[in-house]
XYZ file of C-alpha atoms in Angstrom:
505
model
C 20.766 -71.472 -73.012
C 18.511 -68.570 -74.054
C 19.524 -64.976 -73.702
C 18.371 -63.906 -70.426
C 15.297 -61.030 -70.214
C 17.334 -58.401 -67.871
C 14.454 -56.094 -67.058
C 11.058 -57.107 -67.664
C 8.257 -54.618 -67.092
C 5.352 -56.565 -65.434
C 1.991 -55.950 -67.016
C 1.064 -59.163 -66.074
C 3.559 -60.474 -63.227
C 1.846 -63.855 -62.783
C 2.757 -64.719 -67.153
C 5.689 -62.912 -67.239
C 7.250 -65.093 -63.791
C 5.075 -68.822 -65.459
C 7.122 -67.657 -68.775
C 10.285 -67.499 -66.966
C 10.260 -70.224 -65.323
C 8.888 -72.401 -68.729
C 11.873 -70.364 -70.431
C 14.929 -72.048 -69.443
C 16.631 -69.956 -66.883
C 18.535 -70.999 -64.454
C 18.440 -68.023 -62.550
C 15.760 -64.938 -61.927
C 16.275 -62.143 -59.364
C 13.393 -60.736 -58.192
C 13.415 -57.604 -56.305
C 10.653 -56.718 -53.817
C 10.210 -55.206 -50.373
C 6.770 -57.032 -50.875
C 8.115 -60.461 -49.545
C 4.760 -62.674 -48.659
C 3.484 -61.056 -52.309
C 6.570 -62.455 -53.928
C 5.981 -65.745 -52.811
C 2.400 -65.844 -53.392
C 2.927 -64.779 -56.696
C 5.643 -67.430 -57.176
C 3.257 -70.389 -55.723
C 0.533 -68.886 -58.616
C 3.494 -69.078 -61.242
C 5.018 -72.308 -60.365
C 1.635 -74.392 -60.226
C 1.509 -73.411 -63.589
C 4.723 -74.368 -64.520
C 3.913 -77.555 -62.903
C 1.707 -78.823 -64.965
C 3.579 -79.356 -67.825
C 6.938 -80.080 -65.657
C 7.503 -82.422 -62.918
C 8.486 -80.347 -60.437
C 9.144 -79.530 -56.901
C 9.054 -75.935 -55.433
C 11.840 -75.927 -52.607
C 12.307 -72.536 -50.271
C 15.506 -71.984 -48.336
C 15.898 -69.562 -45.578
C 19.054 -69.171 -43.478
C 16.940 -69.505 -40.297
C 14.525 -73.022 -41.253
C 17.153 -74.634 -43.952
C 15.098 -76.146 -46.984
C 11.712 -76.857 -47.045
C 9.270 -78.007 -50.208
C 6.169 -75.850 -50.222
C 4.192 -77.363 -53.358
C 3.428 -80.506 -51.416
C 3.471 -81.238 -47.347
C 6.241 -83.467 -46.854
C 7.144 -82.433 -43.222
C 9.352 -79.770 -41.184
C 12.233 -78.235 -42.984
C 15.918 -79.944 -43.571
C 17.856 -77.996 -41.171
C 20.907 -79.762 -42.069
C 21.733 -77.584 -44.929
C 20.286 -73.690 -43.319
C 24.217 -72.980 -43.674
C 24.204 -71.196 -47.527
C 27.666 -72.896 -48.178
C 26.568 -76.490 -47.080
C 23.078 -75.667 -48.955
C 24.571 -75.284 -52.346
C 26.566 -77.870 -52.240
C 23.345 -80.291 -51.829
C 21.761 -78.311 -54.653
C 24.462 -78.695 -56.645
C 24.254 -82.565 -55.965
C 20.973 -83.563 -56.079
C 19.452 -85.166 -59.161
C 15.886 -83.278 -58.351
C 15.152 -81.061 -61.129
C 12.767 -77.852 -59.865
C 12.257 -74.428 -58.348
C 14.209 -73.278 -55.788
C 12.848 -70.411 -53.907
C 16.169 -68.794 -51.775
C 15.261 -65.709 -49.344
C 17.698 -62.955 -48.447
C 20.585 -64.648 -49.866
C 22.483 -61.418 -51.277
C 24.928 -61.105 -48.310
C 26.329 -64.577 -49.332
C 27.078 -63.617 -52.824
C 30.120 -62.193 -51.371
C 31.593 -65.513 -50.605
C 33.338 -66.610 -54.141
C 33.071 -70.260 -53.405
C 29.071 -69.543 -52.897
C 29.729 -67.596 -56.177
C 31.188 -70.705 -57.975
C 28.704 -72.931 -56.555
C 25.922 -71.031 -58.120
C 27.565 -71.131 -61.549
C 27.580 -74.547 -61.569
C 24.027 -75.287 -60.754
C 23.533 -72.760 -63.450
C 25.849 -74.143 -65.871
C 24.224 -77.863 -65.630
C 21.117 -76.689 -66.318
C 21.016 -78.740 -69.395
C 21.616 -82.044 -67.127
C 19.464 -81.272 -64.153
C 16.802 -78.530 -64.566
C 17.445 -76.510 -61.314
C 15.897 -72.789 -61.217
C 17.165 -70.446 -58.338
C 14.881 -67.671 -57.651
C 16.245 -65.235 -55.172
C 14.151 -63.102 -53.662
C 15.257 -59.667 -51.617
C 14.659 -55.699 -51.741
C 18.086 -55.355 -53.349
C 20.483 -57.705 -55.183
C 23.378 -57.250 -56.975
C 24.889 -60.287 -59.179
C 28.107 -61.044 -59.242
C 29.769 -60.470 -63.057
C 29.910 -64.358 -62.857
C 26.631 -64.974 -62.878
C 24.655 -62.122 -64.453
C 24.965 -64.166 -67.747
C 22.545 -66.580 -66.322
C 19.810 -64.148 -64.558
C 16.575 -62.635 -65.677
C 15.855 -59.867 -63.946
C 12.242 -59.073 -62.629
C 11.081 -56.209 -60.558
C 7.465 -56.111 -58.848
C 5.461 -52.944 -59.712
C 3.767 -51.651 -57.213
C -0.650 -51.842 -57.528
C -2.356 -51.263 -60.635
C -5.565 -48.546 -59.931
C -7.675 -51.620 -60.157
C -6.090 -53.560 -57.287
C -5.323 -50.028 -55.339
C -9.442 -49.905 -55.462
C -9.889 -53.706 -54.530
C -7.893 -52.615 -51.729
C -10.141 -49.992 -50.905
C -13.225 -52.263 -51.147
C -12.056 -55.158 -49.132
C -10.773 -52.396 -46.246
C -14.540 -51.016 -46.074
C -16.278 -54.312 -46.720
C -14.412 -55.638 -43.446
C -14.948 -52.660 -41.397
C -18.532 -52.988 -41.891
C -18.250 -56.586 -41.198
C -16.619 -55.296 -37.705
C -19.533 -52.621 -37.267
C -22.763 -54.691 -37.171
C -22.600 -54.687 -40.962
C -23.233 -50.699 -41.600
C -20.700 -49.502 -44.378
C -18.918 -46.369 -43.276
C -19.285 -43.246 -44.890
C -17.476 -42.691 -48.222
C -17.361 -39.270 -50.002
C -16.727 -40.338 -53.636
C -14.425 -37.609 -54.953
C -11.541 -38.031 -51.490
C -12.098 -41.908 -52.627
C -10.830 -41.069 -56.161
C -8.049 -38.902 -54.894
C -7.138 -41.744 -52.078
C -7.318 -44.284 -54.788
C -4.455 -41.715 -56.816
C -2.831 -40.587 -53.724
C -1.649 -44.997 -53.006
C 0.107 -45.108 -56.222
C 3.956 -45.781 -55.402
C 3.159 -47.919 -52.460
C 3.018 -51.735 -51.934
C -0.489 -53.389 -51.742
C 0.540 -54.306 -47.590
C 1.333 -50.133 -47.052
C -2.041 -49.237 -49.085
C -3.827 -51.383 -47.029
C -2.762 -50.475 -43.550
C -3.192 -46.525 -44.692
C -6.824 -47.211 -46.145
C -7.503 -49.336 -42.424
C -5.778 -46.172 -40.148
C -7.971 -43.649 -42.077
C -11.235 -45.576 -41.856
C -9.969 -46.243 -37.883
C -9.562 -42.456 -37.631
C -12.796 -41.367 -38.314
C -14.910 -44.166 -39.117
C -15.246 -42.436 -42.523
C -13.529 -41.410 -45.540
C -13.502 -38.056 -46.577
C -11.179 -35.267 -47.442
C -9.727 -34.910 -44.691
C -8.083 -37.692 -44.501
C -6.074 -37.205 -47.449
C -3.479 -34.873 -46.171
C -2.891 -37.535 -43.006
C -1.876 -40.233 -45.693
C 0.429 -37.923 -47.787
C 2.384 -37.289 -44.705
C 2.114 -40.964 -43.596
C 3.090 -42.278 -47.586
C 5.924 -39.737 -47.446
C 7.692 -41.161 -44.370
C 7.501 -44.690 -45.819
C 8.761 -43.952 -49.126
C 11.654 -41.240 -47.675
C 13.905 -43.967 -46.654
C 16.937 -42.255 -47.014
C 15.898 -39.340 -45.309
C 17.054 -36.295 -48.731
C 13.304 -35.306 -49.025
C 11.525 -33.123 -46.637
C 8.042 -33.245 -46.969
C 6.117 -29.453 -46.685
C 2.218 -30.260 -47.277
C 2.010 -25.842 -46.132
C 2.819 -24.132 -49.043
C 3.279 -20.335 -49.995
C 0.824 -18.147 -51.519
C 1.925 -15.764 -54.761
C 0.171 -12.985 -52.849
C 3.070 -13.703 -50.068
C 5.593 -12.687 -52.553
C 6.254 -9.478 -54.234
C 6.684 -9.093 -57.622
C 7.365 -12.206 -60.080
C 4.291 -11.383 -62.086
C 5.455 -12.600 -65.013
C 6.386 -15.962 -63.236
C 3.239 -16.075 -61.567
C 1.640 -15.662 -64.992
C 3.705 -18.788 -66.629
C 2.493 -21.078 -63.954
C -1.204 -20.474 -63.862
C -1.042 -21.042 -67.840
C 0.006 -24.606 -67.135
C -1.783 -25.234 -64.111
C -4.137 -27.125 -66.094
C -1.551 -29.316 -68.487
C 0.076 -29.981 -64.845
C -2.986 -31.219 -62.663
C -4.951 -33.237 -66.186
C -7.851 -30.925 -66.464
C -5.716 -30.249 -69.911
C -5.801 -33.589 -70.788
C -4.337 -33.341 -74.353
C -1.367 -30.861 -73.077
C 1.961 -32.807 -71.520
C 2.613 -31.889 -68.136
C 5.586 -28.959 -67.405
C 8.522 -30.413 -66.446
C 9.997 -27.730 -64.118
C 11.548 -24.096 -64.065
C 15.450 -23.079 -63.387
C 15.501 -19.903 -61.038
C 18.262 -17.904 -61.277
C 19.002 -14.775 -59.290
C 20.378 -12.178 -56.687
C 20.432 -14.066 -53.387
C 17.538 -13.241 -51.227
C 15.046 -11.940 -53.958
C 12.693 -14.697 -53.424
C 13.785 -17.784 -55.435
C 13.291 -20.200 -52.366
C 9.621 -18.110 -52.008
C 8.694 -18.816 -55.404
C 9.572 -22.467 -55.127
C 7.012 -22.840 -52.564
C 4.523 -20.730 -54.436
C 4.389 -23.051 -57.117
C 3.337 -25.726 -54.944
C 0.737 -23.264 -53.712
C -0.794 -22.499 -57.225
C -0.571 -26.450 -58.168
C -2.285 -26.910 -54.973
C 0.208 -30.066 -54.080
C 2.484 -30.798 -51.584
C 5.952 -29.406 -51.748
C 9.366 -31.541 -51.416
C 12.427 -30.400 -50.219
C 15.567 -32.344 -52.398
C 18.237 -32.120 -49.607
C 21.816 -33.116 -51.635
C 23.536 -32.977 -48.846
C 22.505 -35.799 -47.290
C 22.497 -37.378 -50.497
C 26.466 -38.276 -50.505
C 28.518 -41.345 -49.746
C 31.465 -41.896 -49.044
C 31.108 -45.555 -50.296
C 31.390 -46.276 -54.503
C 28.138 -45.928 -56.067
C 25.794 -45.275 -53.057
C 24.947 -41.171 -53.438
C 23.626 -42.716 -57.181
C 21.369 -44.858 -55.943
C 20.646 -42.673 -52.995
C 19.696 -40.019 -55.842
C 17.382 -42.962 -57.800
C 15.565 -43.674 -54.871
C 14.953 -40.109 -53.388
C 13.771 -39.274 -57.446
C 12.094 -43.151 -57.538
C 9.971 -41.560 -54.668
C 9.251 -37.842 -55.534
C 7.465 -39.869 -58.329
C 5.453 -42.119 -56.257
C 4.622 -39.312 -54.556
C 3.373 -37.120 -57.658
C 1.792 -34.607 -58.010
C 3.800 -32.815 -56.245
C 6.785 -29.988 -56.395
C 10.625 -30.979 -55.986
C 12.313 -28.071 -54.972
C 16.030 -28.383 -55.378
C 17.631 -25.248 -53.405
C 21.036 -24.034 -54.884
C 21.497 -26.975 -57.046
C 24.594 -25.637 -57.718
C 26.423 -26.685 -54.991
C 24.762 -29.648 -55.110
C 26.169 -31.201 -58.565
C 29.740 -28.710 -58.212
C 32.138 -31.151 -59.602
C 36.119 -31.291 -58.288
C 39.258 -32.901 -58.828
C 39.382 -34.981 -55.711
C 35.722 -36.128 -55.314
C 36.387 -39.300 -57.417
C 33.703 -38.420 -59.919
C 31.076 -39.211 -57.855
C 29.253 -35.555 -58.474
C 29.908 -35.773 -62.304
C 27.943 -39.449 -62.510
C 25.482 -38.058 -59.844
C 24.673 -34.886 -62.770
C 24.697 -37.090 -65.350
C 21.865 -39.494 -63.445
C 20.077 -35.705 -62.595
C 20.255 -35.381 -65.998
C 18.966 -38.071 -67.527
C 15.494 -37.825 -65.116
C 14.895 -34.445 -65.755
C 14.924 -35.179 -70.018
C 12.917 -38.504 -69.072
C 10.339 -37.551 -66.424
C 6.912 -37.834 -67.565
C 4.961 -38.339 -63.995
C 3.528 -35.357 -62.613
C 6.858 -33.688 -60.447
C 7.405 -30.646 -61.327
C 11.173 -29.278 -60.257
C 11.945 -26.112 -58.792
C 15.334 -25.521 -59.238
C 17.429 -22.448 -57.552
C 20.510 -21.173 -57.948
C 22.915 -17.753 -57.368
C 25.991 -19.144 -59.032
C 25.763 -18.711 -62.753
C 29.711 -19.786 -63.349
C 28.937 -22.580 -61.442
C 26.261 -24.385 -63.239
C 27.206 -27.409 -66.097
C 26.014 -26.230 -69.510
C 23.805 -29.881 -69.973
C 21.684 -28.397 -66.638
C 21.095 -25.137 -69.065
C 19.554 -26.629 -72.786
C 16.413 -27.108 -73.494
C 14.828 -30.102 -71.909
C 16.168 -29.982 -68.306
C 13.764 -27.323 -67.531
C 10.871 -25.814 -69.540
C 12.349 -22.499 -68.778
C 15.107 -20.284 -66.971
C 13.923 -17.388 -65.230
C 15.757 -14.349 -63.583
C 14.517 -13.194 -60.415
C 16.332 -9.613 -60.264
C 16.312 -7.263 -57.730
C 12.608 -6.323 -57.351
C 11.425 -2.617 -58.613
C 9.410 -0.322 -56.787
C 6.493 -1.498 -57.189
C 7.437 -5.277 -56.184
C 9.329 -3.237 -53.065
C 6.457 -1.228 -51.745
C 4.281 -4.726 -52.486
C 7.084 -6.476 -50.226
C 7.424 -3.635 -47.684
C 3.101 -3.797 -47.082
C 3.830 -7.601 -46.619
C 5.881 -7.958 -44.367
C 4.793 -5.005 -41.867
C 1.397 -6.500 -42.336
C 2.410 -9.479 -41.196
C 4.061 -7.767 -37.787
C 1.108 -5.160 -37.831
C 2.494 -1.979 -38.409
C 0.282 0.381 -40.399
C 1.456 2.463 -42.799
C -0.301 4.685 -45.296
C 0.374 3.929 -49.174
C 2.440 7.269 -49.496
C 4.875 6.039 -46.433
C 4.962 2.731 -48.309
C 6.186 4.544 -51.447
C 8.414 6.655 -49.717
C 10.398 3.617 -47.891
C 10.302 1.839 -51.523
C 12.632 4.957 -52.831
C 14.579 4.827 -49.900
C 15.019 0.936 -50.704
C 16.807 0.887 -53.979
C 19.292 -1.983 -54.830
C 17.926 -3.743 -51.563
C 16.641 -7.864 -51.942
C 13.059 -8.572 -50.555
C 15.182 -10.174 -47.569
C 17.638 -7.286 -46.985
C 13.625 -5.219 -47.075
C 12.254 -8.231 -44.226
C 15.277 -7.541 -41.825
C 14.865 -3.723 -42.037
C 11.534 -4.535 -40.660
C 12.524 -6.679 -38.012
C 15.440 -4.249 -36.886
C 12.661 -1.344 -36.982
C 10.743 -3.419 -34.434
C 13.592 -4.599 -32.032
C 14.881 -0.556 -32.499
C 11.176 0.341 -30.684
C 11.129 -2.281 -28.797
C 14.370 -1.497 -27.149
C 13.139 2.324 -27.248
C 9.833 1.627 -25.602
C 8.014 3.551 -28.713
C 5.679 1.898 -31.603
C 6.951 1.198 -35.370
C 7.267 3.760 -37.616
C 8.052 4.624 -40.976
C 10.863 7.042 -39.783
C 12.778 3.659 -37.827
C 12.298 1.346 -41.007
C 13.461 4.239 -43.271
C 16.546 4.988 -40.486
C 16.891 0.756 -40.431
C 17.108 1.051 -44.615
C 19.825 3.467 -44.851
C 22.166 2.035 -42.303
C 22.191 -1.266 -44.329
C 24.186 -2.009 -47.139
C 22.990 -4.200 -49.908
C 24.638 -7.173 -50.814
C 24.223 -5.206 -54.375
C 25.909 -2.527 -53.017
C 29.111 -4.703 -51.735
C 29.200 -7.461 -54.289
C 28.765 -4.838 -57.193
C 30.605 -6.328 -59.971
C 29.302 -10.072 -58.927
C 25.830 -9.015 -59.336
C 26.002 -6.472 -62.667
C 27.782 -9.836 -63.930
C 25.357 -11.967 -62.944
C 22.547 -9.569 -64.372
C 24.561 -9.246 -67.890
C 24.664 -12.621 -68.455
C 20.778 -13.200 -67.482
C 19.734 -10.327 -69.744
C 19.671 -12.171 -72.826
C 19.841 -15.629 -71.873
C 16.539 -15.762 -69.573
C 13.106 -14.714 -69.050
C 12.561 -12.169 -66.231
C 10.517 -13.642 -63.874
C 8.573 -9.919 -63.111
C-alpha cells in the first residue's frame, strides 16, 4: 500500500480528491463544515475515478442506512443505518468502490468499529473498498491513521469569492424586473477581501443580506459583514470583536510609538507592496500608563477592526482542548485579517505551574510557533506589567517586531492627558492651570490622572460648585501613586526596561 498523503494543501481540490481516490487508499478524512460542498466535490471526483474503475459510489448516514448515489437504484438499505451492523456488510461484500460515510467520528470510539475498519482497510488488495469520512472534525484512531490521507477543504479562492458576488447580483436583478442593483466598485473589492476565511454557503448568504439591506452595495455595508463574519467564525467565544477603535490623539504621550506605527502603516495595509507586513509589538509597562490605550490605537492608525484575545476563556479542563481552542481562535483572527489581536496581560495568560498538567507550557509553545510563522495581515498587540513573569522564547526576536516601555508619562504627556480627559467632561482650564496640575502630578499613571478628574467632579458635585483646578489639584495630592506604594516593584521594573527596550515616548 502506498504511503498515505497526511495533509494535502488543495490548489485544485477536485485533482487532488480524483488522485486520491486513483491512488490506492483505503481511507481519506476529509474535514469540512461545508457538507453539501464536500459531497459535490466528491460526486465531481468519483465520476472521474469512474471511468477508468468500475465502481459504485455508496453514502451511509446513521439516519437513511446506505444508499448508492452514482446510479438510481431505489430508497436506501435501512437494514444496516446501525454503524456496527454497517461495517460488518462492508467488510463482507465483494463490491469494490467508494464509500461515502457522514458524521461517523463518534463511532470511532467503539474498538470493535475500530477493528472493523482495519480490516476493510487491510483487504484492500482483495476488494478495492475506499471509506471517505466526511465531518468538521475527526480524529483517527492510532490503528488506523496508517491507512488515511488526510484532506482539508480551503475555504474560496478570490475568483470563486467574486463568482459568488456575481451570481448574488445577477439573481437579485432577476428578482427586480431585471435592473442590476447599484455596485460601488472599490466596497466590491474590499467585500470581495473582507469573505476570505468563510465557506462559499456563509459568503453567499452575507453578499444576499447586504444586497437585501439596501438594495445596493456600497461602503457601508462593509462594517455590517465584519461584525456578521466575526460571530460566525468566533465559535468558541475568546475573541471580542471592537470595529470602534481609539485615536493616538486620545492618548498622551507615546510619540515615539505612535511614530513606529505610521512608518509601517503602509508595509501593513499593501500600499508597500515590496515591504513584509509587521508582525506585532510587546508593551511593557507601569500598570495604567496606557498599554491597553495604545492597543486600540493601533487599530485606529491601521484603520481595521480590533480583536480582543480573551485566554481566559480559552482553558479546558479536558486533555488537549485549550490547544485547539487557541488554533481556532488564531485560525480565525486570520480569516478575519487585517485586523489587530490585542492580547491584554499575556502574562497571566501563558503563566506556567506545577499542577496545571502542562497544559499552559504546550499552549506557549503553540503561541509561539504562530507568532514566528504568521504571515497574514494580524498584527498582535501584546501587554504586559509582569516582567519576571514572562518566558524568555515570548522575548527574542521574531515573536514581536519590537518591545516597547510605556513608563510613567512626563509632563508634557501629563498636561496632554490632563487637557484630555477634562475635555472630555468639559471643564476648561487655561494652559498655565494645565501645567500647574502636571507638576502637581508627578509619579502619577494617565489612569491614577483620569480618576483625579472624576473625583474632582463628584467632589463639586456633592459641593454644589463647578470644577476647578484647585479640586483636581486637592483630588491629586490626596492620592497616592501606585509608584509611590509599589516603589521598589516599579524602579525594578524600569531598570530592567532601560536597556532592554525601546521607550515608547
Amino acid at each position: 500500500m502506498s504511503e498515505p498523503n497526511r495533509s494535502a494543501n488543495l490548489q485544485d481540490p477536485l485533482a487532488e480528491l480524483t488522485a486520491l481516490l486513483l491512488s490506492n487508499h483505503a481511507l481519506i478524512i476529509l474535514e469540512t463544515r461545508e457538507e453539501q460542498r464536500a459531497l459535490e466535490l466528491l460526486r465531481r471526483a468519483s465520476l472521474n475515478a469512474r471511468r477508468k474503475r468500475d465502481w459504485g459510489v455508496f453514502q451511509w448516514t446513521v439516519t437513511e442506512g446506505l444508499q448508492r448515489i452514482d446510479r438510481d437504484l431505489g430508497g436506501p438499505l435501512r437494514t444496516v443505518a446501525d454503524p456496527t451492523q454497517f461495517l460488518r456488510h462492508l467488510k463482507a461484500t465483494p463490491a469494490a468502490g467508494i464509500y461515502v460515510l457522514l458524521d461517523f467520528h463518534p463511532y470511532l470510539a467503539d474498538p470493535v468499529n475500530v477493528r472493523m475498519l482495519k480490516d476493510v482497510a487491510q483487504g484492500y488488495g482483495d476488494v478495492a473498498r475506499t471509506v471517505v469520512l466526511i465531518s468538521h472534525h475527526l480524529e483517527l484512531p492510532g490503528e488506523l491513521d496508517h491507512f488515511a490521507a488526510r484532506l482539508t477543504l480551503n475555504m474560496p479562492t478570490l475568483n470563486e469569492r467574486r463568482m459568488i458576488v456575481t451570481r448574488a447580483i445577477a439573481d437579485f436583478a432577476a428578482s427586480h424586473n431585471g435592473i442590476a442593483p447599484p455596485v460601488d466598485k472599490e466596497a466590491e473589492s474590499r467585500l470581495l477581501e473582507n469573505l476570505a476565511g468563510l465557506s462559499a454557503s456563509d459568503c453567499e448568504r452575507l453578499v444576499r443580506q447586504a444586497l437585501a439591506h439596501d438594495g445596493a452595495i456600497t461602503s457601508a455595508d462593509l462594517p455590517r459583514i465584519m461584525a456578521a463574519k466575526f460571530e460566525l467564525l468566533n465559535r468558541n467565544g475568546t475573541l471580542t470583536y471592537e470595529p470602534d477603535t481609539a485615536r493616538f490623539a486620545d492618548i498622551g504621550g507615546l510619540h515615539r510609538l505612535r511614530q513606529w506605527l505610521q512608518a509601517r502603516k503602509p508595509a501593513f495595509d499593501g500600499s508597500a507592496a515590496d515591504l513584509e507586513p509587521p508582525k506585532g509589538v510587546l508593551l511593557l509597562g507601569v500598570q495604567g500608563c496606557g498599554k491597553s490605550l495604545a492597543a486600540k490605537a493601533a487599530a485606529g492608525v491601521f484603520g481595521v477592526p480590533l480583536l480582543r484575545f480573551d485566554f481566559a476563556a480559552l482553558y479546558n479542563k479536558w486533555h488537549g482542548e485549550s490547544e485547539r481552542n487557541l488554533r481556532e481562535s488564531l485560525s480565525s483572527a486570520t480569516a478575519l485579517a487585517p485586523c489587530v489581536l490585542w492580547i491584554d496581560e499575556i502574562e497571566k495568560a501563558i503563566a506556567t505551574g506545577d499542577g496545571e498538567g502542562g497544559t499552559s507550557r504546550r499552549v506557549l509553545g503553540s503561541l509561539l510557533t504562530w507568532l514566528a510563522e504568521n504571515q497574514s495581515r494580524v498584527f498582535v498587540v501584546a501587554t504586559a506589567n509582569d516582567i519576571a513573569a514572562l518566558p524568555a522564547e515570548l522575548l527574542r526576536k521574531g515573536r514581536f517586531d519590537e518591545i516597547f516601555f510605556v513608563d510613567l508619562p512626563g509632563a508634557d504627556a501629563r498636561q496632554d492627558i490632563l487637557r484630555i480627559h477634562t475635555g472630555k467632561r468639559g471643564i476648561e482650564l487655561a494652559p498655565n492651570q494645565l501645567a500647574a496640575l502636571a507638576r502637581h502630578c508627578e509619579h502619577f499613571s494617565g489612569a491614577e490622572i483620569e480618576q483625579a478628574v472624576v473625583a474632582a467632579r463628584y467632589a463639586a458635585h456633592a459641593s454644589g460648585s463647578t470644577v476647578s483646578a484647585q479640586l483636581i489639584a486637592r483630588e491629586l495630592v490626596a492620592t497616592r501613586p501606585l509608584a509611590v506604594v509599589m516603589a521598589e516593584k516599579v524602579a525594578a521594573l524600569r531598570n530592567w526596561a532601560r536597556d532592554r527596550t525601546v521607550s515608547a515616548d
